[in-house]
mmCIF file of C-alpha atoms and ligand atoms in Angstrom:
data_model
loop_
_atom_site.group_PDB
_atom_site.id
_atom_site.type_symbol
_atom_site.label_atom_id
_atom_site.label_comp_id
_atom_site.label_asym_id
_atom_site.label_seq_id
_atom_site.Cartn_x
_atom_site.Cartn_y
_atom_site.Cartn_z
ATOM 1 C CA MET A 170 -7.988 -12.526 -2.634
ATOM 2 C CA ARG A 171 -10.122 -11.071 -3.984
ATOM 3 C CA ILE A 172 -10.800 -9.280 -7.536
ATOM 4 C CA LEU A 173 -13.426 -7.108 -9.275
ATOM 5 C CA VAL A 174 -13.435 -7.087 -12.890
ATOM 6 C CA VAL A 175 -15.616 -4.382 -14.637
ATOM 7 C CA GLU A 176 -15.877 -4.616 -18.328
ATOM 8 C CA ASP A 177 -18.745 -3.987 -20.422
ATOM 9 C CA ASP A 178 -17.242 -6.186 -23.076
ATOM 10 C CA PRO A 179 -18.735 -9.032 -22.885
ATOM 11 C CA ASP A 180 -15.806 -11.802 -24.346
ATOM 12 C CA LEU A 181 -13.005 -10.279 -23.078
ATOM 13 C CA ASN A 182 -15.365 -10.188 -19.396
ATOM 14 C CA ARG A 183 -15.511 -13.846 -19.882
ATOM 15 C CA GLN A 184 -12.010 -14.102 -21.167
ATOM 16 C CA LEU A 185 -10.507 -11.976 -17.974
ATOM 17 C CA VAL A 186 -12.529 -13.405 -15.348
ATOM 18 C CA SER A 187 -11.698 -17.358 -16.286
ATOM 19 C CA SER A 188 -7.617 -17.054 -16.377
ATOM 20 C CA LEU A 189 -8.635 -15.303 -12.815
ATOM 21 C CA GLN A 190 -9.657 -17.934 -11.589
ATOM 22 C CA ASP A 191 -7.146 -19.840 -13.535
ATOM 23 C CA ALA A 192 -4.908 -18.140 -11.586
ATOM 24 C CA GLY A 193 -6.734 -18.445 -8.003
ATOM 25 C CA TYR A 194 -8.075 -15.787 -7.462
ATOM 26 C CA VAL A 195 -11.832 -15.380 -6.199
ATOM 27 C CA ILE A 196 -13.527 -13.100 -9.094
ATOM 28 C CA ASP A 197 -17.104 -10.305 -8.984
ATOM 29 C CA LYS A 198 -17.115 -8.906 -12.210
ATOM 30 C CA ALA A 199 -19.508 -5.806 -13.338
ATOM 31 C CA PHE A 200 -20.198 -5.012 -17.474
ATOM 32 C CA ASP A 201 -21.093 -1.539 -16.084
ATOM 33 C CA GLY A 202 -19.991 1.516 -14.404
ATOM 34 C CA GLU A 203 -22.748 1.683 -12.456
ATOM 35 C CA GLU A 204 -22.520 -1.843 -10.525
ATOM 36 C CA GLY A 205 -19.240 -2.103 -11.059
ATOM 37 C CA LEU A 206 -19.159 1.512 -8.761
ATOM 38 C CA PHE A 207 -21.700 -0.496 -6.537
ATOM 39 C CA LEU A 208 -19.330 -3.630 -5.731
ATOM 40 C CA GLY A 209 -16.533 -1.413 -4.732
ATOM 41 C CA GLU A 210 -18.203 0.588 -3.130
ATOM 42 C CA THR A 211 -19.839 -2.037 -1.067
ATOM 43 C CA GLU A 212 -17.233 -4.992 -1.211
ATOM 44 C CA PRO A 213 -13.818 -5.613 0.552
ATOM 45 C CA TYR A 214 -11.300 -5.852 -2.364
ATOM 46 C CA ASP A 215 -7.712 -6.937 -2.849
ATOM 47 C CA ALA A 216 -7.248 -5.012 -6.285
ATOM 48 C CA VAL A 217 -9.656 -3.913 -9.553
ATOM 49 C CA VAL A 218 -9.044 -4.368 -13.224
ATOM 50 C CA LEU A 219 -11.861 -1.676 -14.233
ATOM 51 C CA ASP A 220 -12.144 -1.104 -18.301
ATOM 52 C CA LEU A 221 -12.014 3.017 -19.008
ATOM 53 C CA GLY A 222 -15.090 3.234 -21.483
ATOM 54 C CA LEU A 223 -18.108 2.099 -20.292
ATOM 55 C CA PRO A 224 -21.740 2.403 -20.024
ATOM 56 C CA GLU A 225 -23.868 4.386 -17.207
ATOM 57 C CA ILE A 226 -20.761 5.922 -15.336
ATOM 58 C CA ASP A 227 -17.691 5.569 -16.931
ATOM 59 C CA GLY A 228 -14.482 4.425 -15.082
ATOM 60 C CA VAL A 229 -12.099 7.573 -14.769
ATOM 61 C CA THR A 230 -15.506 8.804 -12.862
ATOM 62 C CA VAL A 231 -16.192 5.218 -10.687
ATOM 63 C CA LEU A 232 -12.091 5.399 -9.863
ATOM 64 C CA GLU A 233 -12.346 8.751 -8.638
ATOM 65 C CA ARG A 234 -15.994 8.369 -6.994
ATOM 66 C CA TRP A 235 -13.651 5.417 -5.121
ATOM 67 C CA ARG A 236 -11.169 7.147 -3.965
ATOM 68 C CA ARG A 237 -13.101 10.377 -2.815
ATOM 69 C CA ALA A 238 -15.472 7.375 -0.375
ATOM 70 C CA GLY A 239 -12.056 6.096 0.630
ATOM 71 C CA LYS A 240 -11.729 3.086 -1.179
ATOM 72 C CA VAL A 241 -7.993 2.221 -1.403
ATOM 73 C CA PHE A 242 -7.523 -1.681 -3.043
ATOM 74 C CA PRO A 243 -5.065 -1.395 -6.085
ATOM 75 C CA VAL A 244 -6.691 -0.365 -9.752
ATOM 76 C CA LEU A 245 -5.520 -1.217 -12.683
ATOM 77 C CA ILE A 246 -7.344 -0.043 -15.319
ATOM 78 C CA LEU A 247 -7.744 -0.825 -18.991
ATOM 79 C CA THR A 248 -6.964 1.674 -22.110
ATOM 80 C CA ALA A 249 -7.661 2.042 -25.203
ATOM 81 C CA ARG A 250 -4.738 2.087 -27.730
ATOM 82 C CA ASP A 251 -3.279 5.298 -28.330
ATOM 83 C CA ARG A 252 -5.374 6.602 -25.611
ATOM 84 C CA TRP A 253 -2.702 8.605 -23.804
ATOM 85 C CA SER A 254 -4.883 11.371 -22.622
ATOM 86 C CA GLU A 255 -7.260 8.364 -20.675
ATOM 87 C CA LYS A 256 -4.283 6.873 -18.841
ATOM 88 C CA VAL A 257 -3.482 10.042 -17.539
ATOM 89 C CA ALA A 258 -6.820 10.615 -16.290
ATOM 90 C CA GLY A 259 -7.089 7.270 -15.419
ATOM 91 C CA PHE A 260 -3.720 7.665 -12.743
ATOM 92 C CA ASP A 261 -5.026 11.354 -12.153
ATOM 93 C CA ALA A 262 -8.115 9.724 -10.584
ATOM 94 C CA GLY A 263 -5.750 6.670 -8.797
ATOM 95 C CA ALA A 264 -5.277 3.854 -10.897
ATOM 96 C CA ASP A 265 -1.715 2.279 -9.695
ATOM 97 C CA ASP A 266 -1.342 0.709 -13.445
ATOM 98 C CA TYR A 267 -2.490 -0.076 -16.706
ATOM 99 C CA LEU A 268 -2.907 -1.682 -19.675
ATOM 100 C CA THR A 269 -3.481 -1.385 -23.695
ATOM 101 C CA LYS A 270 -5.942 -2.969 -25.291
ATOM 102 C CA PRO A 271 -5.231 -6.515 -26.478
ATOM 103 C CA PHE A 272 -3.086 -7.615 -23.788
ATOM 104 C CA HIS A 273 -1.322 -10.423 -23.501
ATOM 105 C CA THR A 274 -3.270 -12.709 -19.906
ATOM 106 C CA GLU A 275 0.186 -13.558 -18.195
ATOM 107 C CA GLU A 276 1.271 -9.887 -18.457
ATOM 108 C CA LEU A 277 -1.960 -9.477 -16.554
ATOM 109 C CA LEU A 278 -2.056 -11.423 -14.162
ATOM 110 C CA ALA A 279 2.205 -10.712 -13.096
ATOM 111 C CA ARG A 280 1.013 -7.228 -12.469
ATOM 112 C CA LEU A 281 -1.703 -7.695 -10.759
ATOM 113 C CA ARG A 282 0.256 -10.085 -8.652
ATOM 114 C CA ALA A 283 2.237 -7.544 -7.652
ATOM 115 C CA LEU A 284 -0.606 -4.920 -6.828
ATOM 116 C CA VAL A 285 -1.469 -7.024 -4.049
ATOM 117 C CA ARG A 286 1.706 -8.024 -3.168
ATOM 118 C CA ARG A 287 2.530 -4.075 -2.241
ATOM 119 C CA ALA A 288 -1.085 -3.424 -1.332
ATOM 120 C CA ALA A 289 -0.379 -6.115 1.399
ATOM 121 C CA GLY A 290 2.530 -3.540 2.725
ATOM 122 C CA HIS A 291 1.093 0.167 3.155
ATOM 123 C CA VAL A 292 -0.954 0.706 0.914
ATOM 124 C CA THR A 293 -1.769 3.808 2.512
ATOM 125 C CA SER A 294 -0.002 7.007 4.010
ATOM 126 C CA THR A 295 -0.798 5.184 7.772
ATOM 127 C CA ILE A 296 0.944 2.247 9.709
ATOM 128 C CA GLU A 297 -0.396 0.355 12.972
ATOM 129 C CA ILE A 298 1.140 -1.989 14.980
ATOM 130 C CA GLY A 299 -1.108 -2.869 17.699
ATOM 131 C CA ASP A 300 -2.501 0.337 19.558
ATOM 132 C CA LEU A 301 0.541 2.730 17.505
ATOM 133 C CA CYS A 302 -0.238 4.107 15.262
ATOM 134 C CA ILE A 303 2.106 5.929 12.337
ATOM 135 C CA ASP A 304 1.300 8.274 9.801
ATOM 136 C CA THR A 305 3.977 8.629 7.597
ATOM 137 C CA LYS A 306 2.494 11.297 5.533
ATOM 138 C CA GLY A 307 1.931 13.830 8.645
ATOM 139 C CA ALA A 308 4.787 12.367 9.894
ATOM 140 C CA ARG A 309 2.943 12.096 13.899
ATOM 141 C CA ALA A 310 2.951 9.219 16.251
ATOM 142 C CA PHE A 311 -0.073 7.897 18.133
ATOM 143 C CA ILE A 312 -0.343 5.326 21.001
ATOM 144 C CA ASN A 313 -3.931 4.491 21.590
ATOM 145 C CA GLY A 314 -5.143 8.076 19.394
ATOM 146 C CA ASN A 315 -2.981 10.691 21.772
ATOM 147 C CA PRO A 316 -0.570 11.902 20.072
ATOM 148 C CA LEU A 317 3.060 11.231 20.981
ATOM 149 C CA LYS A 318 5.777 14.280 21.167
ATOM 150 C CA LEU A 319 8.324 13.483 19.204
ATOM 151 C CA THR A 320 11.917 14.804 18.370
ATOM 152 C CA SER A 321 13.233 14.846 14.276
ATOM 153 C CA HIS A 322 15.194 12.230 14.946
ATOM 154 C CA GLU A 323 13.090 9.801 17.201
ATOM 155 C CA PHE A 324 10.250 10.120 14.825
ATOM 156 C CA ARG A 325 12.525 9.116 12.433
ATOM 157 C CA ILE A 326 13.705 5.985 13.624
ATOM 158 C CA LEU A 327 10.155 4.661 14.674
ATOM 159 C CA SER A 328 8.928 5.549 10.935
ATOM 160 C CA TYR A 329 11.771 3.459 9.896
ATOM 161 C CA LEU A 330 11.473 0.427 12.531
ATOM 162 C CA SER A 331 7.495 0.686 11.839
ATOM 163 C CA HIS A 332 7.643 -0.165 8.312
ATOM 164 C CA HIS A 333 10.033 -2.791 8.620
ATOM 165 C CA ALA A 334 7.925 -4.066 11.864
ATOM 166 C CA ASP A 335 8.630 -7.904 13.274
ATOM 167 C CA ARG A 336 12.208 -7.218 11.414
ATOM 168 C CA VAL A 337 15.365 -6.957 13.126
ATOM 169 C CA ILE A 338 17.142 -3.538 12.294
ATOM 170 C CA SER A 339 20.880 -3.351 12.839
ATOM 171 C CA ARG A 340 21.693 -0.052 14.509
ATOM 172 C CA SER A 341 23.656 0.597 10.810
ATOM 173 C CA GLU A 342 20.863 0.128 8.511
ATOM 174 C CA LEU A 343 19.043 2.395 10.730
ATOM 175 C CA THR A 344 22.309 4.883 11.197
ATOM 176 C CA GLU A 345 21.775 4.573 6.737
ATOM 177 C CA HIS A 346 18.255 4.809 6.536
ATOM 178 C CA ILE A 347 17.871 8.278 9.059
ATOM 179 C CA TYR A 348 21.037 10.610 8.294
ATOM 180 C CA ASP A 349 21.840 11.955 4.896
ATOM 181 C CA GLN A 350 24.933 11.401 3.576
ATOM 182 C CA ASP A 351 26.915 14.065 5.248
ATOM 183 C CA PHE A 352 25.273 13.769 8.361
ATOM 184 C CA ASP A 353 29.041 12.429 10.560
ATOM 185 C CA ARG A 354 27.351 9.270 11.352
ATOM 186 C CA ASP A 355 27.438 7.892 15.103
ATOM 187 C CA SER A 356 25.728 4.554 15.714
ATOM 188 C CA ASN A 357 26.342 4.853 19.975
ATOM 189 C CA THR A 358 24.059 7.760 19.431
ATOM 190 C CA ILE A 359 21.417 5.639 18.218
ATOM 191 C CA GLU A 360 21.343 3.581 20.927
ATOM 192 C CA VAL A 361 20.646 7.667 23.299
ATOM 193 C CA PHE A 362 18.126 7.559 20.705
ATOM 194 C CA ILE A 363 16.801 3.798 21.125
ATOM 195 C CA GLY A 364 16.187 5.209 24.868
ATOM 196 C CA ARG A 365 14.658 8.414 24.988
ATOM 197 C CA LEU A 366 11.980 6.416 22.025
ATOM 198 C CA ARG A 367 11.613 3.645 24.630
ATOM 199 C CA LYS A 368 10.436 5.937 27.446
ATOM 200 C CA LYS A 369 7.987 8.047 25.272
ATOM 201 C CA ILE A 370 6.079 4.918 23.876
ATOM 202 C CA GLY A 371 7.087 1.966 26.544
ATOM 203 C CA THR A 372 9.639 -0.687 26.788
ATOM 204 C CA ASP A 373 8.555 -3.457 25.994
ATOM 205 C CA ARG A 374 7.786 -1.922 21.933
ATOM 206 C CA ILE A 375 10.914 -1.767 20.800
ATOM 207 C CA THR A 376 13.996 -5.372 21.774
ATOM 208 C CA THR A 377 17.350 -5.869 21.367
ATOM 209 C CA VAL A 378 18.261 -8.025 19.765
ATOM 210 C CA ARG A 379 21.570 -9.035 20.555
ATOM 211 C CA GLY A 380 24.286 -8.616 18.414
ATOM 212 C CA LEU A 381 21.639 -8.085 15.981
ATOM 213 C CA GLY A 382 20.142 -4.706 16.664
ATOM 214 C CA TYR A 383 15.712 -3.818 17.253
ATOM 215 C CA ARG A 384 12.827 -4.796 16.661
ATOM 216 C CA LEU A 385 10.379 -3.145 17.144
ATOM 217 C CA CYS A 386 6.935 -5.483 17.361
ATOM 218 C CA ASP A 387 3.702 -5.077 19.005
ATOM 219 C CA PRO A 388 3.541 -6.340 22.591
ATOM 220 C CA SER A 389 0.246 -7.523 22.937
ATOM 221 C CA ALA A 390 0.501 -9.940 20.267
ATOM 222 C CA PRO A 391 1.218 -13.468 20.684
ATOM 223 C CA ASN A 392 4.398 -14.694 20.795
ATOM 224 C CA GLN A 393 6.244 -11.806 20.820
HETATM 225 CA CA1 CA B 206 -15.704 -0.707 -22.087
#
């Protein structure tokens, strides 16, 4: 995992870099906003630690520009004590978490681990399983870029399965997650929907695991 540290205080920068390296991360460092902005724009990071009070370009602006450029890596901002408005600006600019100075290294490491873990899941609203693409925000699905015509029920099933791709999902779990509390649940209807979905997306994408449930997979991936 590769992490960028942007901090102008030389002592704190050194301390951050050394503790993150000790924790097994690969670190790039920057001491001002301009350098940090450039690195974030050009290098693939798994997470960024970004001080907000920076020379050249302030941290909030750096973060805004990364997000505008489509950079989705998780960003943990470092703020001065009692600067609540700075935190608000940081979150509005796209921060995922923050720490107030001074902080304990252990807490920074724990927060970074959590950020990296979440980012390895689904950092954007789009999920891709092979050539199947689910736009969870727009509630649309595509195969090879071609939109699928799905009913809302079919989409909900596909969306749930794709959030948990490669895991076996039981019929009852599916039912619990695609219907609201008041809906008259009948798990047999799931079977009907799965059948329709298979016709639309290809029969080999949803496998039936007898007695357990269904699994969405990438049929072109090895060992499926
Ligand atoms: Ca600073």
